[in-house]
Short mmCIF file of C-alpha atoms in Angstrom, two decimals:
data_model
loop_
_atom_site.label_atom_id
_atom_site.label_comp_id
_atom_site.label_asym_id
_atom_site.label_seq_id
_atom_site.Cartn_x
_atom_site.Cartn_y
_atom_site.Cartn_z
CA UNK J 1 -8.50 -30.48 8.78
CA UNK J 2 -7.98 -27.31 10.76
CA UNK J 3 -10.85 -27.13 12.93
CA UNK J 4 -8.69 -27.12 16.07
CA UNK J 5 -6.41 -24.29 14.86
CA UNK J 6 -9.37 -21.92 14.26
CA UNK J 7 -9.22 -19.03 16.79
CA UNK J 8 -12.66 -18.23 18.35
CA UNK J 9 -12.21 -14.61 18.47
CA UNK J 10 -11.71 -12.36 15.47
CA UNK J 11 -8.84 -9.83 15.30
CA UNK J 12 -9.57 -6.41 13.67
CA UNK J 13 -7.85 -6.02 10.34
CA UNK J 14 -4.23 -4.92 10.78
CA UNK J 15 -4.47 -1.58 9.65
CA UNK J 16 -2.16 -0.20 12.33
CA UNK J 17 1.10 -1.76 13.25
CA UNK J 18 1.69 -2.69 17.02
CA UNK J 19 3.83 0.07 18.69
CA UNK J 20 7.60 -0.48 18.95
CA UNK J 21 10.20 -0.74 16.17
CA UNK J 22 12.22 -3.89 15.39
CA UNK J 23 15.99 -3.10 15.47
CA UNK J 24 17.97 -2.08 12.36
CA UNK J 25 14.65 -1.27 10.30
CA UNK J 26 15.02 -1.70 6.67
CA UNK J 27 15.21 1.22 4.12
CA UNK J 28 11.92 2.69 3.80
CA UNK J 29 10.71 1.10 6.94
CA UNK J 30 9.60 4.44 8.08
CA UNK J 31 7.22 4.89 5.02
CA UNK J 32 5.74 1.57 5.58
CA UNK J 33 5.20 1.61 9.28
CA UNK J 34 3.13 4.92 8.96
CA UNK J 35 -0.13 3.31 9.60
CA UNK J 36 0.75 0.32 7.40
CA UNK J 37 -0.21 -3.16 8.06
CA UNK J 38 3.13 -4.82 7.19
CA UNK J 39 4.26 -5.70 10.70
CA UNK J 40 1.03 -7.26 11.40
CA UNK J 41 0.77 -9.12 8.07
CA UNK J 42 4.25 -10.58 8.81
CA UNK J 43 3.45 -11.83 12.22
CA UNK J 44 0.18 -13.40 10.63
CA UNK J 45 2.19 -15.07 7.64
CA UNK J 46 4.18 -16.97 10.30
CA UNK J 47 1.79 -17.71 13.08
CA UNK J 48 -1.61 -17.98 11.33
CA UNK J 49 -1.64 -17.54 7.50
CA UNK J 50 -5.45 -17.91 7.40
CA UNK J 51 -6.92 -15.95 10.42
CA UNK J 52 -10.22 -14.62 11.47
CA UNK J 53 -10.79 -10.92 11.18
CA UNK J 54 -13.68 -8.72 12.45
CA UNK J 55 -15.13 -6.10 9.86
CA UNK J 56 -16.42 -2.87 10.60
CA UNK J 57 -20.08 -3.96 10.63
CA UNK J 58 -19.38 -6.62 13.31
CA UNK J 59 -19.45 -9.52 10.90
CA UNK J 60 -16.19 -11.57 10.36
CA UNK J 61 -14.25 -12.97 7.28
CA UNK J 62 -11.06 -15.22 6.73
CA UNK J 63 -7.83 -13.05 6.21
CA UNK J 64 -5.26 -14.71 3.88
CA UNK J 65 -1.66 -13.46 4.14
CA UNK J 66 0.74 -15.94 2.48
CA UNK J 67 1.59 -15.62 -1.31
CA UNK J 68 0.79 -19.33 -2.14
CA UNK J 69 -2.42 -19.28 -0.29
CA UNK J 70 -3.45 -16.08 -1.97
CA UNK J 71 -2.76 -17.37 -5.55
CA UNK J 72 -4.62 -20.64 -4.81
CA UNK J 73 -7.64 -18.60 -3.67
CA UNK J 74 -7.66 -15.80 -6.46
CA UNK J 75 -6.94 -18.65 -8.94
CA UNK J 76 -9.89 -20.51 -8.01
CA UNK J 77 -13.44 -19.18 -9.24
CA UNK J 78 -15.25 -21.19 -6.66
CA UNK J 79 -14.23 -18.10 -4.69
CA UNK J 80 -16.95 -15.71 -5.84
CA UNK J 81 -16.36 -12.07 -6.65
CA UNK J 82 -19.93 -11.24 -6.68
CA UNK J 83 -20.88 -8.98 -3.71
CA UNK J 84 -24.40 -10.28 -3.62
CA UNK J 85 -23.37 -14.14 -2.90
CA UNK J 86 -23.85 -14.96 0.77
CA UNK J 87 -20.84 -14.39 2.98
CA UNK J 88 -19.28 -11.89 0.72
CA UNK J 89 -17.33 -9.46 3.05
CA UNK J 90 -18.69 -6.09 1.91
CA UNK J 91 -18.09 -4.21 5.06
CA UNK J 92 -15.28 -1.63 4.56
CA UNK J 93 -14.14 -2.45 1.20
CA UNK J 94 -13.15 -0.18 -1.72
CA UNK J 95 -15.92 1.56 -3.01
CA UNK J 96 -18.36 0.57 -0.11
CA UNK J 97 -21.17 -2.10 -0.45
CA UNK J 98 -22.76 -0.50 -3.50
CA UNK J 99 -24.07 -3.33 -5.77
CA UNK J 100 -26.11 -1.38 -8.20
CA UNK J 101 -25.36 -1.97 -11.91
CA UNK J 102 -22.05 -3.51 -10.70
CA UNK J 103 -19.22 -3.61 -13.42
CA UNK J 104 -17.67 -7.01 -14.44
CA UNK J 105 -15.09 -7.01 -11.83
CA UNK J 106 -17.75 -7.88 -9.35
CA UNK J 107 -19.28 -10.70 -11.34
CA UNK J 108 -18.46 -14.47 -12.00
CA UNK J 109 -18.12 -16.28 -15.13
CA UNK J 110 -19.70 -16.68 -17.65
CA UNK J 111 -20.95 -13.05 -17.34
CA UNK J 112 -17.59 -11.70 -16.05
CA UNK J 113 -15.97 -13.31 -19.10
CA UNK J 114 -18.72 -11.92 -21.59
CA UNK J 115 -18.38 -8.53 -20.45
CA UNK J 116 -14.46 -8.48 -19.74
CA UNK J 117 -13.97 -9.63 -23.27
CA UNK J 118 -15.80 -6.71 -24.71
CA UNK J 119 -12.98 -4.29 -23.46
CA UNK J 120 -9.92 -6.63 -23.26
CA UNK J 121 -8.44 -5.64 -26.53
CA UNK J 122 -8.62 -1.97 -25.52
CA UNK J 123 -5.90 -2.53 -22.77
CA UNK J 124 -3.79 -5.31 -24.59
CA UNK J 125 -0.05 -4.77 -24.84
CA UNK J 126 0.33 -3.55 -28.37
CA UNK J 127 -2.50 -1.14 -28.02
CA UNK J 128 -0.94 0.44 -25.06
CA UNK J 129 2.35 0.56 -26.48
CA UNK J 130 1.09 2.41 -29.31
CA UNK J 131 -0.29 4.95 -26.85
CA UNK J 132 3.23 5.68 -25.22
CA UNK J 133 4.04 8.73 -27.31
CA UNK J 134 0.86 10.43 -26.49
CA UNK J 135 1.38 9.48 -22.77
CA UNK J 136 4.81 10.91 -22.99
CA UNK J 137 3.54 14.09 -24.75
CA UNK J 138 0.83 14.76 -21.99
CA UNK J 139 3.40 14.06 -19.30
CA UNK J 140 5.72 16.53 -20.59
CA UNK J 141 3.09 19.20 -21.00
CA UNK J 142 2.23 18.68 -17.24
CA UNK J 143 5.92 18.97 -16.31
CA UNK J 144 6.03 22.16 -18.39
CA UNK J 145 3.32 23.52 -16.29
CA UNK J 146 4.98 22.39 -13.07
CA UNK J 147 7.97 24.44 -14.04
CA UNK J 148 5.90 27.60 -14.72
CA UNK J 149 4.27 27.08 -11.49
CA UNK J 150 7.56 27.00 -9.90
CA UNK J 151 8.91 30.02 -11.55
CA UNK J 152 5.80 32.04 -10.76
CA UNK J 153 5.27 31.20 -7.16
CA UNK J 154 8.66 30.16 -6.02
CA UNK J 155 7.05 27.87 -3.53
CA UNK J 156 6.62 23.94 -3.44
CA UNK J 157 4.59 22.21 -5.97
CA UNK J 158 2.13 19.41 -4.98
CA UNK J 159 3.14 16.54 -7.26
CA UNK J 160 -0.05 14.87 -6.57
CA UNK J 161 -2.22 17.52 -8.00
CA UNK J 162 0.40 18.68 -10.76
CA UNK J 163 1.00 15.43 -12.12
CA UNK J 164 -0.06 11.98 -10.23
CA UNK J 165 -3.80 12.73 -10.58
CA UNK J 166 -3.96 14.46 -13.98
CA UNK J 167 -1.92 11.75 -15.86
CA UNK J 168 -4.31 9.04 -15.54
CA UNK J 169 -7.19 11.10 -15.64
CA UNK J 170 -6.20 12.48 -19.15
CA UNK J 171 -5.23 9.12 -20.30
CA UNK J 172 -8.48 7.58 -19.39
CA UNK J 173 -10.20 10.68 -20.91
CA UNK J 174 -8.41 9.88 -24.22
CA UNK J 175 -9.25 6.34 -24.26
CA UNK J 176 -13.17 6.79 -23.25
CA UNK J 177 -13.53 9.53 -25.73
CA UNK J 178 -13.95 12.36 -23.30
CA UNK J 179 -14.27 15.50 -25.72
CA UNK J 180 -11.52 17.74 -24.99
CA UNK J 181 -13.69 20.54 -23.89
CA UNK J 182 -15.14 18.37 -21.17
CA UNK J 183 -11.58 17.61 -19.85
CA UNK J 184 -11.79 20.25 -17.16
CA UNK J 185 -15.09 19.19 -15.84
CA UNK J 186 -14.03 15.49 -15.86
CA UNK J 187 -10.77 16.34 -13.95
CA UNK J 188 -12.57 18.63 -11.51
CA UNK J 189 -15.18 15.74 -10.67
CA UNK J 190 -12.74 12.85 -10.56
CA UNK J 191 -10.51 15.16 -8.37
CA UNK J 192 -13.13 15.99 -6.04
CA UNK J 193 -14.18 12.09 -5.72
CA UNK J 194 -10.55 11.52 -4.71
CA UNK J 195 -9.60 14.20 -2.63
CA UNK J 196 -9.46 14.03 1.23
CA UNK J 197 -10.24 17.49 2.23
CA UNK J 198 -13.72 17.36 0.85
CA UNK J 199 -16.80 16.93 3.10
CA UNK J 200 -18.87 13.78 2.27
CA UNK J 201 -21.79 15.78 0.98
CA UNK J 202 -19.67 17.52 -1.57
CA UNK J 203 -18.22 14.05 -2.52
CA UNK J 204 -21.67 12.49 -3.02
CA UNK J 205 -22.59 15.43 -4.99
CA UNK J 206 -19.46 15.01 -7.39
CA UNK J 207 -20.30 11.39 -7.49
CA UNK J 208 -23.81 12.20 -8.70
CA UNK J 209 -22.74 14.84 -11.15
CA UNK J 210 -19.91 12.40 -12.63
CA UNK J 211 -22.47 9.69 -13.07
CA UNK J 212 -25.11 12.14 -14.96
CA UNK J 213 -22.06 13.30 -16.87
CA UNK J 214 -21.01 9.71 -18.11
CA UNK J 215 -24.72 9.23 -18.66
CA UNK J 216 -24.95 12.26 -21.03
CA UNK J 217 -21.64 11.39 -22.66
CA UNK J 218 -22.92 8.00 -23.40
CA UNK J 219 -26.16 9.47 -24.90
CA UNK J 220 -24.07 11.88 -26.90
CA UNK J 221 -21.82 9.27 -28.21
CA UNK J 222 -24.86 7.25 -29.17
CA UNK J 223 -25.45 10.07 -31.72
CA UNK J 224 -22.02 10.34 -33.13
CA UNK J 225 -19.93 7.24 -31.99
CA UNK J 226 -16.12 7.84 -32.11
CA UNK J 227 -13.02 5.70 -32.67
CA UNK J 228 -12.71 5.29 -28.81
CA UNK J 229 -13.80 2.56 -26.32
CA UNK J 230 -17.21 4.03 -25.57
CA UNK J 231 -17.85 4.61 -29.41
CA UNK J 232 -16.93 0.77 -29.91
CA UNK J 233 -18.93 -0.48 -27.14
CA UNK J 234 -22.20 1.67 -28.46
CA UNK J 235 -21.76 0.49 -32.17
CA UNK J 236 -20.53 -3.18 -31.33
CA UNK J 237 -22.26 -4.19 -28.23
CA UNK J 238 -25.21 -1.53 -27.33
CA UNK J 239 -26.83 -1.48 -31.00
CA UNK J 240 -26.38 -5.37 -31.54
CA UNK J 241 -28.56 -5.79 -28.19
CA UNK J 242 -25.54 -7.53 -26.09
CA UNK J 243 -25.61 -4.60 -23.55
CA UNK J 244 -27.84 -1.59 -22.55
CA UNK J 245 -27.11 2.18 -22.30
CA UNK J 246 -26.80 1.79 -18.49
CA UNK J 247 -24.07 -1.22 -19.01
CA UNK J 248 -22.08 1.27 -21.25
CA UNK J 249 -22.30 3.84 -18.69
CA UNK J 250 -21.16 1.26 -15.86
CA UNK J 251 -18.20 0.38 -18.21
CA UNK J 252 -17.17 4.26 -18.31
CA UNK J 253 -17.47 4.52 -14.58
CA UNK J 254 -15.51 1.35 -13.89
CA UNK J 255 -12.66 1.98 -16.25
CA UNK J 256 -12.27 5.32 -14.97
CA UNK J 257 -12.43 4.66 -11.38
CA UNK J 258 -10.20 1.43 -11.65
CA UNK J 259 -7.58 3.20 -13.52
CA UNK J 260 -7.46 6.57 -11.90
CA UNK J 261 -7.07 6.43 -8.14
CA UNK J 262 -4.75 3.41 -8.24
CA UNK J 263 -2.27 4.72 -10.88
CA UNK J 264 -2.45 8.19 -9.23
CA UNK J 265 -1.28 6.83 -5.89
CA UNK J 266 1.49 4.68 -7.51
CA UNK J 267 2.82 7.70 -9.21
CA UNK J 268 2.97 9.80 -5.99
CA UNK J 269 4.54 6.74 -3.90
CA UNK J 270 7.15 5.85 -6.74
CA UNK J 271 8.04 9.45 -6.96
CA UNK J 272 8.80 9.66 -3.41
CA UNK J 273 10.43 6.38 -3.04
CA UNK J 274 12.88 7.48 -5.72
CA UNK J 275 13.42 10.95 -4.08
CA UNK J 276 14.37 9.24 -0.88
CA UNK J 277 16.68 6.60 -2.56
CA UNK J 278 19.04 8.75 -4.55
CA UNK J 279 21.35 5.64 -5.29
CA UNK J 280 18.43 3.82 -6.91
CA UNK J 281 17.45 7.01 -8.67
CA UNK J 282 20.94 7.47 -10.02
CA UNK J 283 21.03 3.95 -11.26
CA UNK J 284 17.71 4.36 -13.16
CA UNK J 285 18.82 7.73 -14.74
CA UNK J 286 22.15 6.16 -15.87
CA UNK J 287 20.37 3.03 -17.35
CA UNK J 288 16.80 3.62 -18.32
CA UNK J 289 16.36 0.18 -19.36
CA UNK J 290 16.23 -0.84 -15.68
CA UNK J 291 13.04 1.33 -15.26
CA UNK J 292 10.79 -1.47 -16.27
CA UNK J 293 11.91 -3.75 -13.72
CA UNK J 294 11.81 -0.93 -11.20
CA UNK J 295 8.19 -0.43 -11.91
CA UNK J 296 7.45 -4.02 -11.06
CA UNK J 297 9.37 -3.64 -7.82
CA UNK J 298 7.57 -0.41 -6.95
CA UNK J 299 4.13 -2.18 -7.41
CA UNK J 300 5.34 -5.08 -5.33
CA UNK J 301 6.76 -2.91 -2.68
CA UNK J 302 3.76 -0.50 -2.23
CA UNK J 303 0.84 -2.92 -3.01
CA UNK J 304 -1.48 0.07 -2.71
CA UNK J 305 -4.80 -2.12 -2.47
CA UNK J 306 -5.28 -2.48 1.27
CA UNK J 307 -7.55 -5.04 2.89
CA UNK J 308 -8.62 -6.78 -0.42
CA UNK J 309 -9.61 -7.96 -2.78
CA UNK J 310 -12.52 -10.05 -1.40
CA UNK J 311 -14.25 -13.19 -2.09
CA UNK J 312 -16.90 -15.46 -0.90
CA UNK J 313 -16.52 -19.29 -1.10
CA UNK J 314 -19.24 -20.98 -2.94
CA UNK J 315 -18.12 -24.56 -1.78
CA UNK J 316 -16.20 -26.09 0.99
CA UNK J 317 -12.68 -25.43 -0.06
CA UNK J 318 -9.30 -26.43 1.78
CA UNK J 319 -6.57 -23.98 1.34
CA UNK J 320 -3.14 -25.32 2.71
CA UNK J 321 -4.87 -27.59 5.17
CA UNK J 322 -7.39 -24.88 6.36
CA UNK J 323 -11.10 -25.47 5.62
CA UNK J 324 -13.12 -22.43 4.39
CA UNK J 325 -16.74 -23.40 4.16
CA UNK J 326 -19.32 -22.33 1.51
CA UNK J 327 -20.84 -18.93 2.47
CA UNK J 328 -17.77 -17.71 4.24
CA UNK J 329 -15.88 -14.50 3.20
CA UNK J 330 -12.30 -14.13 2.51
CA UNK J 331 -10.25 -10.73 2.80
CA UNK J 332 -7.20 -11.54 0.36
CA UNK J 333 -4.29 -9.34 1.58
CA UNK J 334 -2.40 -9.00 -1.92
CA UNK J 335 0.05 -6.37 0.10
CA UNK J 336 0.89 -9.14 2.52
CA UNK J 337 1.65 -11.76 -0.22
CA UNK J 338 3.85 -9.23 -1.95
CA UNK J 339 6.01 -9.12 1.25
CA UNK J 340 6.16 -12.83 1.87
CA UNK J 341 9.80 -13.90 2.14
CA UNK J 342 8.95 -17.48 1.04
CA UNK J 343 8.73 -15.81 -2.43
CA UNK J 344 10.58 -12.47 -2.40
CA UNK J 345 14.03 -12.65 -0.60
CA UNK J 346 14.22 -9.71 2.03
CA UNK J 347 10.82 -8.84 1.06
CA UNK J 348 10.73 -5.45 3.24
CA UNK J 349 13.67 -3.96 1.18
CA UNK J 350 13.18 -1.99 -1.97
CA UNK J 351 15.39 -3.43 -4.58
CA UNK J 352 14.89 -1.84 -8.04
CA UNK J 353 16.89 -4.75 -9.43
CA UNK J 354 14.88 -7.80 -7.82
CA UNK J 355 14.87 -10.49 -10.27
CA UNK J 356 11.47 -11.94 -9.58
CA UNK J 357 9.55 -8.63 -8.85
CA UNK J 358 6.98 -9.42 -11.69
CA UNK J 359 5.77 -12.35 -9.60
CA UNK J 360 4.15 -9.78 -7.53
CA UNK J 361 0.07 -9.90 -7.25
CA UNK J 362 -0.16 -6.02 -6.89
CA UNK J 363 -2.62 -6.48 -9.88
CA UNK J 364 -4.37 -9.48 -8.19
CA UNK J 365 -4.10 -13.01 -9.79
CA UNK J 366 -6.73 -15.21 -11.40
CA UNK J 367 -9.26 -14.08 -14.08
CA UNK J 368 -10.04 -10.78 -12.27
CA UNK J 369 -6.40 -9.67 -12.50
CA UNK J 370 -6.27 -5.95 -13.49
CA UNK J 371 -7.31 -5.41 -17.11
CA UNK J 372 -5.43 -2.14 -17.24
CA UNK J 373 -2.18 -3.27 -16.04
CA UNK J 374 -0.21 -2.84 -19.37
CA UNK J 375 -1.56 0.83 -19.34
CA UNK J 376 -0.63 1.34 -15.65
CA UNK J 377 2.84 0.02 -16.32
CA UNK J 378 3.27 2.28 -19.23
CA UNK J 379 2.14 5.36 -17.47
CA UNK J 380 4.49 4.46 -14.38
CA UNK J 381 7.38 3.66 -16.75
CA UNK J 382 6.77 7.19 -18.65
CA UNK J 383 6.21 9.40 -15.61
CA UNK J 384 9.25 7.92 -13.62
CA UNK J 385 11.65 8.18 -16.52
CA UNK J 386 10.41 11.73 -17.13
CA UNK J 387 10.82 12.79 -13.60
CA UNK J 388 14.17 11.42 -13.25
CA UNK J 389 15.44 13.15 -16.62
CA UNK J 390 13.72 16.52 -16.02
CA UNK J 391 13.88 16.97 -12.15
CA UNK J 392 16.99 15.30 -11.17
CA UNK J 393 17.21 17.54 -8.02
CA UNK J 394 13.38 16.90 -6.92
CA UNK J 395 13.02 16.35 -3.36
CA UNK J 396 10.19 16.48 -0.95
CA UNK J 397 9.50 20.08 0.34
CA UNK J 398 8.36 18.99 3.90
CA UNK J 399 9.86 16.56 6.21
CA UNK J 400 8.67 13.06 5.56
CA UNK J 401 6.65 12.93 8.81
CA UNK J 402 4.64 15.99 7.51
CA UNK J 403 3.47 14.02 4.14
CA UNK J 404 -0.16 13.12 4.61
CA UNK J 405 -0.31 9.34 3.80
CA UNK J 406 -3.48 7.86 2.96
CA UNK J 407 -3.71 5.61 6.17
CA UNK J 408 -7.39 6.38 6.18
CA UNK J 409 -8.16 5.04 2.64
CA UNK J 410 -8.38 1.52 1.20
CA UNK J 411 -6.08 2.54 -1.75
CA UNK J 412 -2.83 3.70 -0.06
CA UNK J 413 -0.68 6.70 -1.13
CA UNK J 414 -0.22 10.22 -0.40
CA UNK J 415 -2.94 12.76 -0.42
CA UNK J 416 -0.48 15.41 -1.25
CA UNK J 417 3.26 15.45 -1.83
CA UNK J 418 4.90 18.73 -1.87
CA UNK J 419 8.07 18.98 -3.68
CA UNK J 420 10.75 21.36 -4.67
CA UNK J 421 13.90 21.44 -6.93
CA UNK G 1 9.62 -27.68 -25.82
CA UNK G 2 6.16 -27.55 -26.77
CA UNK G 3 3.84 -25.12 -25.77
CA UNK G 4 -0.11 -25.52 -25.47
CA UNK G 5 -2.75 -22.99 -24.62
CA UNK G 6 -6.30 -23.03 -23.08
CA UNK G 7 -7.16 -19.75 -24.99
CA UNK G 8 -10.90 -20.20 -23.63
CA UNK G 9 -9.75 -19.52 -20.17
CA UNK G 10 -7.47 -16.48 -21.11
CA UNK G 11 -8.30 -13.35 -19.27
CA UNK G 12 -6.02 -11.07 -21.58
CA UNK G 13 -3.87 -9.71 -18.92
CA UNK G 14 -0.88 -9.73 -21.48
CA UNK G 15 1.84 -10.61 -19.10
CA UNK G 16 3.03 -13.42 -21.46
CA UNK G 17 3.47 -10.80 -24.36
CA UNK G 18 5.56 -8.63 -22.04
CA UNK G 19 7.80 -11.51 -21.02
CA UNK G 20 7.99 -13.43 -24.34
CA UNK G 21 6.76 -11.17 -27.14
CA UNK G 22 8.36 -13.53 -29.69
CA UNK G 23 6.20 -16.50 -28.44
CA UNK G 24 3.07 -14.82 -27.54
CA UNK G 25 0.66 -12.24 -29.01
CA UNK G 26 -2.87 -11.25 -28.31
CA UNK G 27 -5.71 -11.38 -30.73
CA UNK G 28 -6.96 -8.23 -32.25
CA UNK G 29 -10.58 -8.87 -31.77
CA UNK G 30 -10.73 -9.46 -28.04
CA UNK G 31 -7.13 -9.49 -26.70
CA UNK G 32 -7.19 -13.32 -26.13
CA UNK G 33 -3.76 -14.94 -26.17
CA UNK G 34 -2.10 -16.39 -29.46
CA UNK G 35 0.89 -18.52 -29.84
CA UNK G 36 3.46 -17.23 -32.43
CA UNK G 37 5.79 -20.08 -31.77
CA UNK G 38 4.53 -23.21 -30.30
CA UNK G 39 8.22 -24.68 -30.38
CA UNK G 40 10.44 -21.94 -29.41
CA UNK G 41 14.27 -22.19 -29.59
CA UNK G 42 16.34 -23.03 -26.25
CA UNK G 43 17.13 -19.32 -25.72
CA UNK G 44 13.49 -18.49 -25.14
CA UNK G 45 12.73 -21.21 -22.81
CA UNK G 46 13.30 -19.33 -19.50
CA UNK G 47 11.13 -16.53 -20.66
CA UNK G 48 8.42 -18.99 -21.60
CA UNK G 49 8.65 -20.61 -18.18
CA UNK G 50 8.30 -17.24 -16.46
CA UNK G 51 5.18 -16.37 -18.59
CA UNK G 52 3.74 -19.60 -17.73
CA UNK G 53 4.42 -19.19 -14.04
CA UNK G 54 2.99 -15.50 -13.90
CA UNK G 55 -0.23 -16.28 -15.99
CA UNK G 56 -3.00 -15.23 -13.92
CA UNK G 57 -5.27 -17.82 -15.58
CA UNK G 58 -2.75 -20.47 -15.79
CA UNK G 59 -3.46 -21.20 -19.50
CA UNK G 60 0.12 -21.91 -20.61
CA UNK G 61 1.09 -25.28 -20.62
CA UNK G 62 4.65 -26.57 -21.22
CA UNK G 63 5.61 -29.99 -22.33
CA UNK G 64 9.00 -31.32 -22.75
#
């Protein structure tokens, strides 16, 4: 057992790399090192794969950094996803410590299984593939608007505002059944929630307004349920007494939030990566069949979920010789697992043709693995293919040092991405 | 190769369908995995092994 190897002091979460740059940085190293944790994760994977970290509220948790350990933890339901379980490391996590009417991602089986299965079919591969033409159409419409903006202003266009945020917002509106007349309100509120330059009070107000909006939407759908996710939840689950009105609203909030910020940031980072790697962009443009694999590599390489997911041990569990005791919390660094050289050769390199890219755990692993992953994949494939075809000359309109990266957020990406072409 | 499934444990991530669509599908009513071909031909064995390796709930069993 590993009692001897346990450090006594807990280090802070490695949100910032140590100063100094290794000789001959790999391509994109400058993107990574901008407040990124990868250098620190790399050291931990070698020297102390399960280490103690301090959290913002003064508590501590274990930090797992190796691919194999992370799959072992996320694949073991004795590690609980319920933030009300003793030891769950809430401090500093995505979405904060709010445990009110939590969605299924913060529950354990059997409740997790029961709730997740109510919406699983909505995101299954064939359903999502059937949506591809509509996703293509709305992406084309947004690209048309970008061209008009560019002609009108002759200045740079913010790709985050013009494309990365609206694509997932419009897609989830479509799936949930947000009426077309409400799209503007819906996009304004979700945009405020995700923007950086918004005072906390305004963000809190937007959160309240969105909650009220979703509550009213679920009520309105109760009167006339449509052919959409909320309509089906109401007719098949709420009316049969399986779930309440508030549960339907919680589903709406979860599906909206889980699918929006994540996809939007992957769109921004993917576009930036390909603008800065013309050779890879050319390869994908010449052979669009490679885009599918390139999307897996982009997911692996960027691993936008930082400092999570989180679990609490409900039993004493040994992971690779290291004992985690019941009641102790674990921060599972999927971003580190995806850079583990034991699994991904030359892992800090972006290689759009990487054969085992799909082994990444960017969507998590275990029974909580992202429900919307097929949808996220299609959105990314469509957007990347469209940008490569329609804007072959697109480039950042500012030096990369001036791009505001989300080093201050638990989901990584760019706050804004000014582009020109 | 003979494939078995522990469908009760399936979380419907759908990665098996993406990797080996001739072998795996998802149930219309709840997205849970179904087997289209329990004894696939040799040319699909690599894809099936890949699907089993990636499956987040480890529900795909492969027997010689």
